[in-house]
mmCIF file of C-alpha atoms and ligand atoms in Angstrom:
data_model
loop_
_atom_site.group_PDB
_atom_site.id
_atom_site.type_symbol
_atom_site.label_atom_id
_atom_site.label_comp_id
_atom_site.label_asym_id
_atom_site.label_seq_id
_atom_site.Cartn_x
_atom_site.Cartn_y
_atom_site.Cartn_z
ATOM 1 C CA MET A 818 54.210 23.373 107.123
ATOM 2 C CA ASP A 819 57.512 25.455 106.837
ATOM 3 C CA THR A 820 58.681 26.823 103.675
ATOM 4 C CA ARG A 821 60.398 23.828 102.393
ATOM 5 C CA GLU A 822 57.242 21.702 102.907
ATOM 6 C CA LEU A 823 55.141 24.369 101.098
ATOM 7 C CA ILE A 824 57.614 24.230 98.129
ATOM 8 C CA GLY A 825 57.207 20.396 98.281
ATOM 9 C CA LYS A 826 53.331 20.805 98.177
ATOM 10 C CA LEU A 827 53.422 23.315 95.310
ATOM 11 C CA HIS A 828 55.763 20.843 93.161
ATOM 12 C CA GLN A 829 53.467 17.912 94.067
ATOM 13 C CA THR A 830 50.135 19.819 93.471
ATOM 14 C CA HIS A 831 50.858 22.958 91.608
ATOM 15 C CA ALA A 832 48.729 25.062 94.131
ATOM 16 C CA LEU A 833 48.709 26.721 97.403
ATOM 17 C CA THR A 834 46.190 28.669 99.311
ATOM 18 C CA PHE A 835 46.196 32.234 100.012
ATOM 19 C CA GLU A 836 47.622 32.095 103.288
ATOM 20 C CA GLU A 837 50.191 29.456 102.056
ATOM 21 C CA TRP A 838 51.446 31.703 99.202
ATOM 22 C CA ILE A 839 51.981 34.434 101.860
ATOM 23 C CA ARG A 840 53.999 31.989 104.083
ATOM 24 C CA VAL A 841 55.958 30.741 101.172
ATOM 25 C CA ILE A 842 56.882 34.242 100.199
ATOM 26 C CA GLU A 843 57.595 35.654 103.376
ATOM 27 C CA GLY A 844 59.387 32.514 104.925
ATOM 28 C CA ARG A 845 61.838 32.553 102.110
ATOM 29 C CA SER A 846 65.410 31.805 102.870
ATOM 30 C CA PRO A 847 68.513 31.247 100.812
ATOM 31 C CA ASP A 848 68.347 27.519 101.393
ATOM 32 C CA ALA A 849 64.480 27.210 100.474
ATOM 33 C CA ALA A 850 65.503 29.282 97.439
ATOM 34 C CA ASP A 851 68.190 26.643 96.264
ATOM 35 C CA GLU A 852 65.822 23.947 96.832
ATOM 36 C CA LEU A 853 62.962 25.819 94.875
ATOM 37 C CA PHE A 854 65.521 26.558 91.735
ATOM 38 C CA ARG A 855 66.586 22.983 91.810
ATOM 39 C CA LEU A 856 62.795 21.683 91.475
ATOM 40 C CA ALA A 857 62.076 24.596 89.077
ATOM 41 C CA ARG A 858 64.910 23.805 86.738
ATOM 42 C CA GLU A 859 64.262 20.047 86.847
ATOM 43 C CA THR A 860 60.484 20.965 85.826
ATOM 44 C CA CYS A 861 61.573 23.122 82.973
ATOM 45 C CA LEU A 862 64.026 20.642 81.503
ATOM 46 C CA ALA A 863 61.425 17.764 81.905
ATOM 47 C CA HIS A 864 59.038 19.808 79.799
ATOM 48 C CA TYR A 865 61.078 22.108 77.663
ATOM 49 C CA GLY A 866 64.473 20.326 77.506
ATOM 50 C CA ARG A 867 67.910 22.334 77.438
ATOM 51 C CA GLY A 868 66.472 24.837 74.632
ATOM 52 C CA VAL A 869 65.732 28.561 75.437
ATOM 53 C CA TYR A 870 63.383 30.278 73.420
ATOM 54 C CA ILE A 871 64.326 33.507 71.824
ATOM 55 C CA ARG A 872 61.909 36.116 70.565
ATOM 56 C CA GLY A 873 62.872 39.418 68.682
ATOM 57 C CA LEU A 874 61.444 42.433 70.279
ATOM 58 C CA ILE A 875 60.569 45.492 68.104
ATOM 59 C CA GLU A 876 59.546 48.559 70.140
ATOM 60 C CA PHE A 877 57.923 50.323 67.387
ATOM 61 C CA THR A 878 56.623 53.475 69.003
ATOM 62 C CA ASN A 879 57.083 55.283 72.439
ATOM 63 C CA TYR A 880 54.167 57.556 72.185
ATOM 64 C CA CYS A 881 51.566 56.437 74.954
ATOM 65 C CA ARG A 882 48.096 58.065 75.857
ATOM 66 C CA ASN A 883 48.602 56.441 79.469
ATOM 67 C CA ASP A 884 50.394 58.049 82.618
ATOM 68 C CA CYS A 885 51.332 55.086 84.673
ATOM 69 C CA TYR A 886 53.442 56.273 87.559
ATOM 70 C CA TYR A 887 56.299 53.860 87.285
ATOM 71 C CA CYS A 888 56.675 54.115 83.401
ATOM 72 C CA GLY A 889 59.377 56.232 81.690
ATOM 73 C CA ILE A 890 57.161 56.349 78.539
ATOM 74 C CA ARG A 891 54.395 57.822 80.286
ATOM 75 C CA LYS A 892 52.528 60.661 78.526
ATOM 76 C CA SER A 893 53.517 63.248 81.125
ATOM 77 C CA ASN A 894 57.301 62.765 80.528
ATOM 78 C CA GLY A 895 58.171 65.784 78.294
ATOM 79 C CA LYS A 896 61.825 64.815 78.410
ATOM 80 C CA ILE A 897 62.009 61.946 76.330
ATOM 81 C CA ARG A 898 62.184 61.901 72.273
ATOM 82 C CA ARG A 899 59.046 60.390 71.035
ATOM 83 C CA TYR A 900 59.316 58.096 67.981
ATOM 84 C CA ARG A 901 57.148 55.879 65.957
ATOM 85 C CA LEU A 902 58.743 53.244 63.424
ATOM 86 C CA THR A 903 57.326 53.206 59.862
ATOM 87 C CA GLU A 904 56.006 49.837 58.306
ATOM 88 C CA ASP A 905 59.164 49.701 56.136
ATOM 89 C CA VAL A 906 61.547 50.021 59.171
ATOM 90 C CA ILE A 907 59.380 47.473 61.258
ATOM 91 C CA LEU A 908 59.569 45.092 58.268
ATOM 92 C CA ALA A 909 63.374 45.627 57.873
ATOM 93 C CA CYS A 910 63.812 44.829 61.583
ATOM 94 C CA CYS A 911 62.006 41.499 61.014
ATOM 95 C CA ARG A 912 63.818 40.811 57.922
ATOM 96 C CA GLN A 913 67.173 41.108 60.060
ATOM 97 C CA GLY A 914 65.462 39.228 62.952
ATOM 98 C CA TYR A 915 64.693 36.374 60.492
ATOM 99 C CA GLU A 916 68.298 36.063 59.194
ATOM 100 C CA LEU A 917 69.552 35.872 62.543
ATOM 101 C CA GLY A 918 67.056 33.009 63.381
ATOM 102 C CA PHE A 919 64.170 34.692 65.167
ATOM 103 C CA ARG A 920 60.754 33.115 64.416
ATOM 104 C CA THR A 921 58.737 35.000 66.929
ATOM 105 C CA PHE A 922 58.479 39.062 66.456
ATOM 106 C CA VAL A 923 57.055 40.871 69.434
ATOM 107 C CA LEU A 924 55.732 44.074 68.383
ATOM 108 C CA GLN A 925 55.546 46.318 71.522
ATOM 109 C CA GLY A 926 54.505 49.802 71.821
ATOM 110 C CA GLY A 927 52.955 52.394 74.015
ATOM 111 C CA GLU A 928 49.103 52.901 73.653
ATOM 112 C CA ASP A 929 49.606 55.131 70.495
ATOM 113 C CA ALA A 930 46.339 56.387 68.710
ATOM 114 C CA TYR A 931 48.365 56.665 65.524
ATOM 115 C CA PHE A 932 48.201 52.708 65.410
ATOM 116 C CA THR A 933 44.523 52.218 64.488
ATOM 117 C CA ASP A 934 43.130 48.910 63.833
ATOM 118 C CA ALA A 935 43.385 49.591 60.120
ATOM 119 C CA ARG A 936 47.350 50.496 60.564
ATOM 120 C CA LEU A 937 48.025 47.643 62.623
ATOM 121 C CA THR A 938 46.074 44.965 60.563
ATOM 122 C CA ASP A 939 47.913 46.134 57.472
ATOM 123 C CA LEU A 940 51.302 45.877 59.285
ATOM 124 C CA ILE A 941 50.440 42.354 60.838
ATOM 125 C CA ARG A 942 49.238 41.199 57.236
ATOM 126 C CA ARG A 943 52.436 42.327 55.691
ATOM 127 C CA ILE A 944 54.607 40.460 58.325
ATOM 128 C CA ARG A 945 52.317 37.153 57.926
ATOM 129 C CA ARG A 946 52.793 37.342 54.255
ATOM 130 C CA GLU A 947 56.331 37.880 54.245
ATOM 131 C CA PHE A 948 56.881 35.222 57.283
ATOM 132 C CA PRO A 949 54.531 32.789 57.149
ATOM 133 C CA ASP A 950 56.386 30.492 59.393
ATOM 134 C CA CYS A 951 56.959 33.007 62.218
ATOM 135 C CA ALA A 952 54.691 33.867 65.283
ATOM 136 C CA ILE A 953 53.591 37.388 65.634
ATOM 137 C CA THR A 954 53.138 38.683 69.079
ATOM 138 C CA LEU A 955 51.377 41.987 69.926
ATOM 139 C CA SER A 956 51.949 44.144 73.032
ATOM 140 C CA VAL A 957 50.232 47.295 72.494
ATOM 141 C CA GLY A 958 47.939 47.634 75.556
ATOM 142 C CA GLU A 959 44.191 47.726 76.383
ATOM 143 C CA ARG A 960 41.905 47.934 73.247
ATOM 144 C CA GLU A 961 38.390 46.897 72.656
ATOM 145 C CA ARG A 962 37.460 43.374 72.321
ATOM 146 C CA ALA A 963 36.644 44.032 68.468
ATOM 147 C CA SER A 964 39.916 45.544 67.905
ATOM 148 C CA TYR A 965 41.660 42.566 69.416
ATOM 149 C CA GLN A 966 39.473 40.249 67.119
ATOM 150 C CA ALA A 967 40.502 42.363 64.129
ATOM 151 C CA LEU A 968 44.233 41.913 65.001
ATOM 152 C CA PHE A 969 43.663 38.154 65.591
ATOM 153 C CA ASP A 970 41.968 37.820 62.265
ATOM 154 C CA ALA A 971 44.539 39.756 60.432
ATOM 155 C CA GLY A 972 47.216 36.987 61.570
ATOM 156 C CA ALA A 973 48.494 38.038 65.287
ATOM 157 C CA ASP A 974 49.065 34.786 67.165
ATOM 158 C CA ARG A 975 49.777 36.130 70.679
ATOM 159 C CA TYR A 976 49.452 38.929 72.884
ATOM 160 C CA LEU A 977 51.205 40.222 75.671
ATOM 161 C CA LEU A 978 49.605 42.513 78.531
ATOM 162 C CA ARG A 979 50.793 42.323 82.020
ATOM 163 C CA HIS A 980 48.170 42.547 84.561
ATOM 164 C CA GLU A 981 50.626 44.586 86.740
ATOM 165 C CA THR A 982 49.061 43.717 90.077
ATOM 166 C CA TYR A 983 45.668 41.796 90.551
ATOM 167 C CA ASP A 984 44.705 43.869 93.642
ATOM 168 C CA GLU A 985 42.425 46.714 92.675
ATOM 169 C CA SER A 986 43.625 49.351 95.321
ATOM 170 C CA HIS A 987 47.334 48.295 94.523
ATOM 171 C CA TYR A 988 46.540 48.890 90.971
ATOM 172 C CA ALA A 989 45.258 52.309 91.834
ATOM 173 C CA ARG A 990 48.277 53.484 93.615
ATOM 174 C CA LEU A 991 50.298 52.474 90.638
ATOM 175 C CA HIS A 992 48.033 53.947 87.742
ATOM 176 C CA PRO A 993 45.896 57.066 87.445
ATOM 177 C CA ALA A 994 42.171 57.093 88.347
ATOM 178 C CA CYS A 995 41.055 56.190 84.699
ATOM 179 C CA LEU A 996 42.845 52.891 84.679
ATOM 180 C CA HIS A 997 41.374 49.813 86.595
ATOM 181 C CA ALA A 998 42.627 46.360 87.401
ATOM 182 C CA ALA A 999 39.257 44.876 86.476
ATOM 183 C CA HIS A 1000 39.429 46.457 82.818
ATOM 184 C CA ARG A 1001 42.928 44.925 82.405
ATOM 185 C CA GLN A 1002 41.712 41.572 83.663
ATOM 186 C CA ALA A 1003 38.854 41.718 81.164
ATOM 187 C CA CYS A 1004 41.211 42.527 78.352
ATOM 188 C CA LEU A 1005 43.243 39.292 79.016
ATOM 189 C CA ARG A 1006 39.755 37.309 79.435
ATOM 190 C CA ASP A 1007 38.826 38.653 75.973
ATOM 191 C CA LEU A 1008 42.217 38.054 74.342
ATOM 192 C CA LYS A 1009 42.098 34.433 75.508
ATOM 193 C CA ASP A 1010 38.505 33.791 74.411
ATOM 194 C CA ILE A 1011 39.326 35.080 70.945
ATOM 195 C CA GLY A 1012 42.158 32.468 70.766
ATOM 196 C CA PHE A 1013 45.456 34.618 71.237
ATOM 197 C CA GLN A 1014 48.235 32.794 73.236
ATOM 198 C CA VAL A 1015 48.264 35.531 75.951
ATOM 199 C CA GLY A 1016 51.036 36.442 78.303
ATOM 200 C CA ALA A 1017 50.259 38.354 81.766
ATOM 201 C CA GLY A 1018 52.616 39.335 84.357
ATOM 202 C CA PHE A 1019 53.671 41.783 87.059
ATOM 203 C CA MET A 1020 56.666 43.985 88.412
ATOM 204 C CA VAL A 1021 58.287 42.585 91.607
ATOM 205 C CA GLY A 1022 58.820 45.099 94.078
ATOM 206 C CA SER A 1023 56.563 47.841 92.710
ATOM 207 C CA PRO A 1024 55.950 50.458 95.015
ATOM 208 C CA TYR A 1025 53.551 49.637 98.010
ATOM 209 C CA GLN A 1026 53.504 45.986 97.095
ATOM 210 C CA THR A 1027 53.229 43.296 99.710
ATOM 211 C CA ALA A 1028 53.099 39.572 100.041
ATOM 212 C CA GLU A 1029 49.441 39.553 99.907
ATOM 213 C CA HIS A 1030 49.483 41.249 96.631
ATOM 214 C CA LEU A 1031 51.967 38.786 95.323
ATOM 215 C CA ALA A 1032 49.792 36.102 96.571
ATOM 216 C CA ARG A 1033 46.793 37.458 95.014
ATOM 217 C CA ASP A 1034 48.943 37.710 91.778
ATOM 218 C CA MET A 1035 49.647 33.709 92.086
ATOM 219 C CA LEU A 1036 45.890 32.969 92.608
ATOM 220 C CA TYR A 1037 44.816 35.026 89.618
ATOM 221 C CA LEU A 1038 47.611 33.650 87.250
ATOM 222 C CA LYS A 1039 46.655 30.150 88.400
ATOM 223 C CA GLU A 1040 43.220 30.585 87.361
ATOM 224 C CA LEU A 1041 43.932 32.656 84.179
ATOM 225 C CA ASP A 1042 46.392 29.915 82.916
ATOM 226 C CA PRO A 1043 48.192 32.122 80.530
ATOM 227 C CA HIS A 1044 50.747 30.779 77.996
ATOM 228 C CA MET A 1045 53.373 33.033 79.218
ATOM 229 C CA ILE A 1046 54.273 35.136 82.313
ATOM 230 C CA GLY A 1047 56.563 38.126 82.061
ATOM 231 C CA ILE A 1048 57.754 39.305 85.445
ATOM 232 C CA GLY A 1049 60.791 41.698 86.269
ATOM 233 C CA PRO A 1050 61.850 43.977 89.034
ATOM 234 C CA PHE A 1051 60.397 47.370 89.358
ATOM 235 C CA ILE A 1052 63.274 49.651 88.503
ATOM 236 C CA PRO A 1053 62.654 53.442 89.114
ATOM 237 C CA HIS A 1054 62.862 56.050 86.278
ATOM 238 C CA ARG A 1055 63.910 59.550 87.253
ATOM 239 C CA ASP A 1056 61.285 61.431 85.380
ATOM 240 C CA THR A 1057 58.349 59.654 86.757
ATOM 241 C CA PRO A 1058 56.589 60.131 90.100
ATOM 242 C CA PHE A 1059 58.203 56.984 91.256
ATOM 243 C CA ALA A 1060 61.718 58.463 90.947
ATOM 244 C CA GLY A 1061 63.532 57.637 94.041
ATOM 245 C CA LYS A 1062 61.402 54.600 95.235
ATOM 246 C CA PRO A 1063 63.528 51.458 95.875
ATOM 247 C CA ALA A 1064 63.771 48.888 93.039
ATOM 248 C CA GLY A 1065 62.593 45.300 93.418
ATOM 249 C CA THR A 1066 65.384 42.707 94.043
ATOM 250 C CA LEU A 1067 66.933 40.208 92.121
ATOM 251 C CA GLU A 1068 66.471 37.923 94.921
ATOM 252 C CA LEU A 1069 62.591 38.152 95.252
ATOM 253 C CA THR A 1070 62.162 38.186 91.432
ATOM 254 C CA LEU A 1071 64.333 34.730 91.005
ATOM 255 C CA TYR A 1072 62.066 33.453 93.862
ATOM 256 C CA MET A 1073 59.072 34.330 92.156
ATOM 257 C CA LEU A 1074 60.211 32.885 89.079
ATOM 258 C CA GLY A 1075 60.870 29.351 90.606
ATOM 259 C CA LEU A 1076 57.396 29.647 92.216
ATOM 260 C CA LEU A 1077 55.895 30.207 88.866
ATOM 261 C CA ARG A 1078 57.506 27.249 87.283
ATOM 262 C CA LEU A 1079 56.341 25.106 89.852
ATOM 263 C CA MET A 1080 52.660 26.298 89.925
ATOM 264 C CA LEU A 1081 52.130 26.047 86.048
ATOM 265 C CA PRO A 1082 55.059 23.754 84.802
ATOM 266 C CA LYS A 1083 54.524 24.300 81.144
ATOM 267 C CA VAL A 1084 54.274 28.329 81.162
ATOM 268 C CA LEU A 1085 56.697 30.209 79.034
ATOM 269 C CA LEU A 1086 58.873 32.151 81.319
ATOM 270 C CA PRO A 1087 61.090 34.953 79.989
ATOM 271 C CA ALA A 1088 64.244 36.118 81.838
ATOM 272 C CA THR A 1089 63.224 39.639 81.249
ATOM 273 C CA THR A 1090 65.376 42.602 80.164
ATOM 274 C CA ALA A 1091 64.444 44.235 83.593
ATOM 275 C CA LEU A 1092 66.078 41.093 85.324
ATOM 276 C CA GLY A 1093 69.228 41.545 83.215
ATOM 277 C CA SER A 1094 69.331 45.243 83.720
ATOM 278 C CA ILE A 1095 69.666 45.125 87.496
ATOM 279 C CA CYS A 1096 72.393 42.428 87.319
ATOM 280 C CA SER A 1097 74.909 41.664 84.796
ATOM 281 C CA ASP A 1098 74.154 37.720 84.754
ATOM 282 C CA GLY A 1099 70.605 38.222 85.881
ATOM 283 C CA ARG A 1100 69.112 36.530 82.952
ATOM 284 C CA GLU A 1101 71.364 33.494 83.462
ATOM 285 C CA GLN A 1102 70.345 33.408 86.900
ATOM 286 C CA GLY A 1103 66.699 33.799 85.778
ATOM 287 C CA ILE A 1104 66.970 30.615 83.651
ATOM 288 C CA LEU A 1105 68.666 28.859 86.357
ATOM 289 C CA ALA A 1106 65.460 29.614 88.651
ATOM 290 C CA GLY A 1107 63.097 28.251 86.097
ATOM 291 C CA ALA A 1108 62.661 30.663 83.247
ATOM 292 C CA ASN A 1109 62.992 29.546 79.456
ATOM 293 C CA VAL A 1110 62.610 32.532 77.200
ATOM 294 C CA ILE A 1111 64.608 35.606 76.256
ATOM 295 C CA MET A 1112 63.521 38.287 74.213
ATOM 296 C CA PRO A 1113 66.383 40.316 72.536
ATOM 297 C CA ASN A 1114 66.134 43.645 70.955
ATOM 298 C CA LEU A 1115 65.584 43.938 67.216
ATOM 299 C CA SER A 1116 64.836 47.660 67.352
ATOM 300 C CA PRO A 1117 66.956 49.792 65.192
ATOM 301 C CA PRO A 1118 69.832 50.695 67.596
ATOM 302 C CA ASP A 1119 69.551 54.422 67.308
ATOM 303 C CA ARG A 1120 66.019 54.468 68.784
ATOM 304 C CA ARG A 1121 66.567 51.849 71.720
ATOM 305 C CA GLY A 1122 67.630 54.642 74.059
ATOM 306 C CA ASP A 1123 64.457 56.203 73.652
ATOM 307 C CA TYR A 1124 62.501 53.125 74.647
ATOM 308 C CA ALA A 1125 63.240 53.777 78.329
ATOM 309 C CA LEU A 1126 60.812 52.374 80.517
ATOM 310 C CA TYR A 1127 63.043 52.569 83.399
ATOM 311 C CA GLU A 1128 66.727 53.769 84.147
ATOM 312 C CA GLY A 1129 69.572 51.634 82.928
ATOM 313 C CA LYS A 1130 67.432 49.492 80.494
ATOM 314 C CA LEU A 1131 69.771 47.221 78.675
ATOM 315 C CA SER A 1132 69.564 47.269 74.785
ATOM 316 C CA SER A 1133 72.994 45.989 73.669
ATOM 317 C CA GLY A 1134 75.226 43.142 74.176
ATOM 318 C CA ALA A 1135 73.198 40.096 74.922
ATOM 319 C CA GLU A 1136 70.030 41.993 75.077
ATOM 320 C CA SER A 1137 70.396 42.958 71.497
ATOM 321 C CA ALA A 1138 69.929 40.978 68.384
ATOM 322 C CA GLU A 1139 73.488 41.665 67.012
ATOM 323 C CA GLY A 1140 74.422 40.341 70.523
ATOM 324 C CA LEU A 1141 73.076 36.804 69.762
ATOM 325 C CA ALA A 1142 76.520 35.206 69.698
ATOM 326 C CA ASP A 1143 77.119 36.550 73.215
ATOM 327 C CA LEU A 1144 73.654 35.407 74.362
ATOM 328 C CA ARG A 1145 74.648 31.787 72.838
ATOM 329 C CA ARG A 1146 77.784 31.704 74.729
ATOM 330 C CA ARG A 1147 76.024 32.831 78.062
ATOM 331 C CA MET A 1148 73.487 29.989 77.583
ATOM 332 C CA GLU A 1149 76.012 27.343 76.973
ATOM 333 C CA GLY A 1150 77.716 28.643 79.867
ATOM 334 C CA ILE A 1151 75.106 27.495 81.941
ATOM 335 C CA GLY A 1152 74.467 24.216 79.973
ATOM 336 C CA ARG A 1153 71.664 25.441 77.877
ATOM 337 C CA ARG A 1154 71.351 26.335 74.124
ATOM 338 C CA ILE A 1155 69.228 28.582 72.085
ATOM 339 C CA ALA A 1156 66.078 26.901 70.482
ATOM 340 C CA VAL A 1157 65.250 27.502 66.937
ATOM 341 C CA GLY A 1158 61.550 27.517 65.565
ATOM 342 C CA ARG A 1159 58.291 29.448 67.103
ATOM 343 C CA GLY A 1160 58.622 28.090 70.637
ATOM 344 C CA ASP A 1161 54.883 27.593 70.982
ATOM 345 C CA SER A 1162 53.810 26.928 74.642
ATOM 346 C CA LEU A 1163 53.071 23.238 75.454
ATOM 347 C CA ASN A 1164 50.198 24.443 77.021
ATOM 348 C CA GLN A 1165 47.699 24.818 74.261
HETATM 349 N N1 5AD B 856 60.509 48.806 86.150
HETATM 350 C C1 5AD B 856 60.161 47.817 85.641
HETATM 351 N N2 5AD B 856 59.284 47.386 84.816
HETATM 352 C C2 5AD B 856 58.593 48.373 84.250
HETATM 353 N N3 5AD B 856 57.512 48.478 83.185
HETATM 354 C C3 5AD B 856 57.132 49.653 82.907
HETATM 355 N N4 5AD B 856 57.969 50.407 83.778
HETATM 356 C C4 5AD B 856 58.678 49.830 84.541
HETATM 357 C C5 5AD B 856 59.565 50.048 85.503
HETATM 358 N N5 5AD B 856 59.948 51.466 85.904
HETATM 359 C C6 5AD B 856 56.958 47.073 82.650
HETATM 360 C C7 5AD B 856 55.550 47.143 82.837
HETATM 361 C C8 5AD B 856 54.791 46.805 81.477
HETATM 362 C C9 5AD B 856 56.060 46.459 80.763
HETATM 363 C C10 5AD B 856 56.144 46.630 79.202
HETATM 364 O O1 5AD B 856 57.139 46.902 81.408
HETATM 365 O O2 5AD B 856 55.296 45.876 83.655
HETATM 366 O O3 5AD B 856 53.836 46.073 81.398
#
């Protein structure tokens, strides 16, 4: 089967073998990509219509105990100003977001020991009480199963934890020896078992990544069947061991988005900040390749610069809560609109 036939098979059956994944990735061409994006858009429109879901992202702490080689907020980066938002400031971000129309708040942070279960559950309960009609999404890394259960019981609905790369040896080249792919995957399994709507995902073009690694990621995601999948290009950060490594490309990221949409037709697929950061209309292109979620930044503007996972990370304009009007225009420019509501996955 050639690449177009493989795309046709994926469209029909929503599955490919390991060898076929490698071939569809390595054999890509601009024509095949156009065909893929057409099918991916059609699939997305059939399930979700023209609405693009928005989530308000609150980056509430940039302290992190981990030392991932790619990440700008890694523990060993002594050059960034560390901050942690107070409960009151986080609540104020939610209030501002609610006024703007957000009905999902994503609390994302480094793995910050300050945020014990007691502190996080207090925070979640406060948000839950004040915004009973909103979804609360957490993205705070690897924790014990009992901790995940406590966060869920306090009222959190969703949890984002990218698997980063399925392959253990590739994972080991991106992370210090104390972190393991298998543990990351066990966390995702626990989160799903507890009842969270989960988001997994990976970086495209991370150092040492091959088509085989991406093929393994696709097979893993098919099996995990998460509600959401966040992918974006790797972008080097100067104060990390991966400074100077080449960035992932827009082209491959869009292609992977299209493949993900055909493999899991109902999955929530964000056009991520990283995609918007490598190209001025990256998010629009992401939507046109099959994505259907955008996550503008609700963090206090004076803190955003400090949450630098990579260089050139967008935090204003259409990437920000204040820039919602700009985002709305951009979406209308490609025949789409911003959807109101929590935007739950159709895949319950
Ligand atoms: N480039 C792109 N994405 C990155 N992330 C962290 N560092 C980088 C980088 N340099 C992604 C990781 C993480 C998510 C919050 O951000 O995939 O899970």
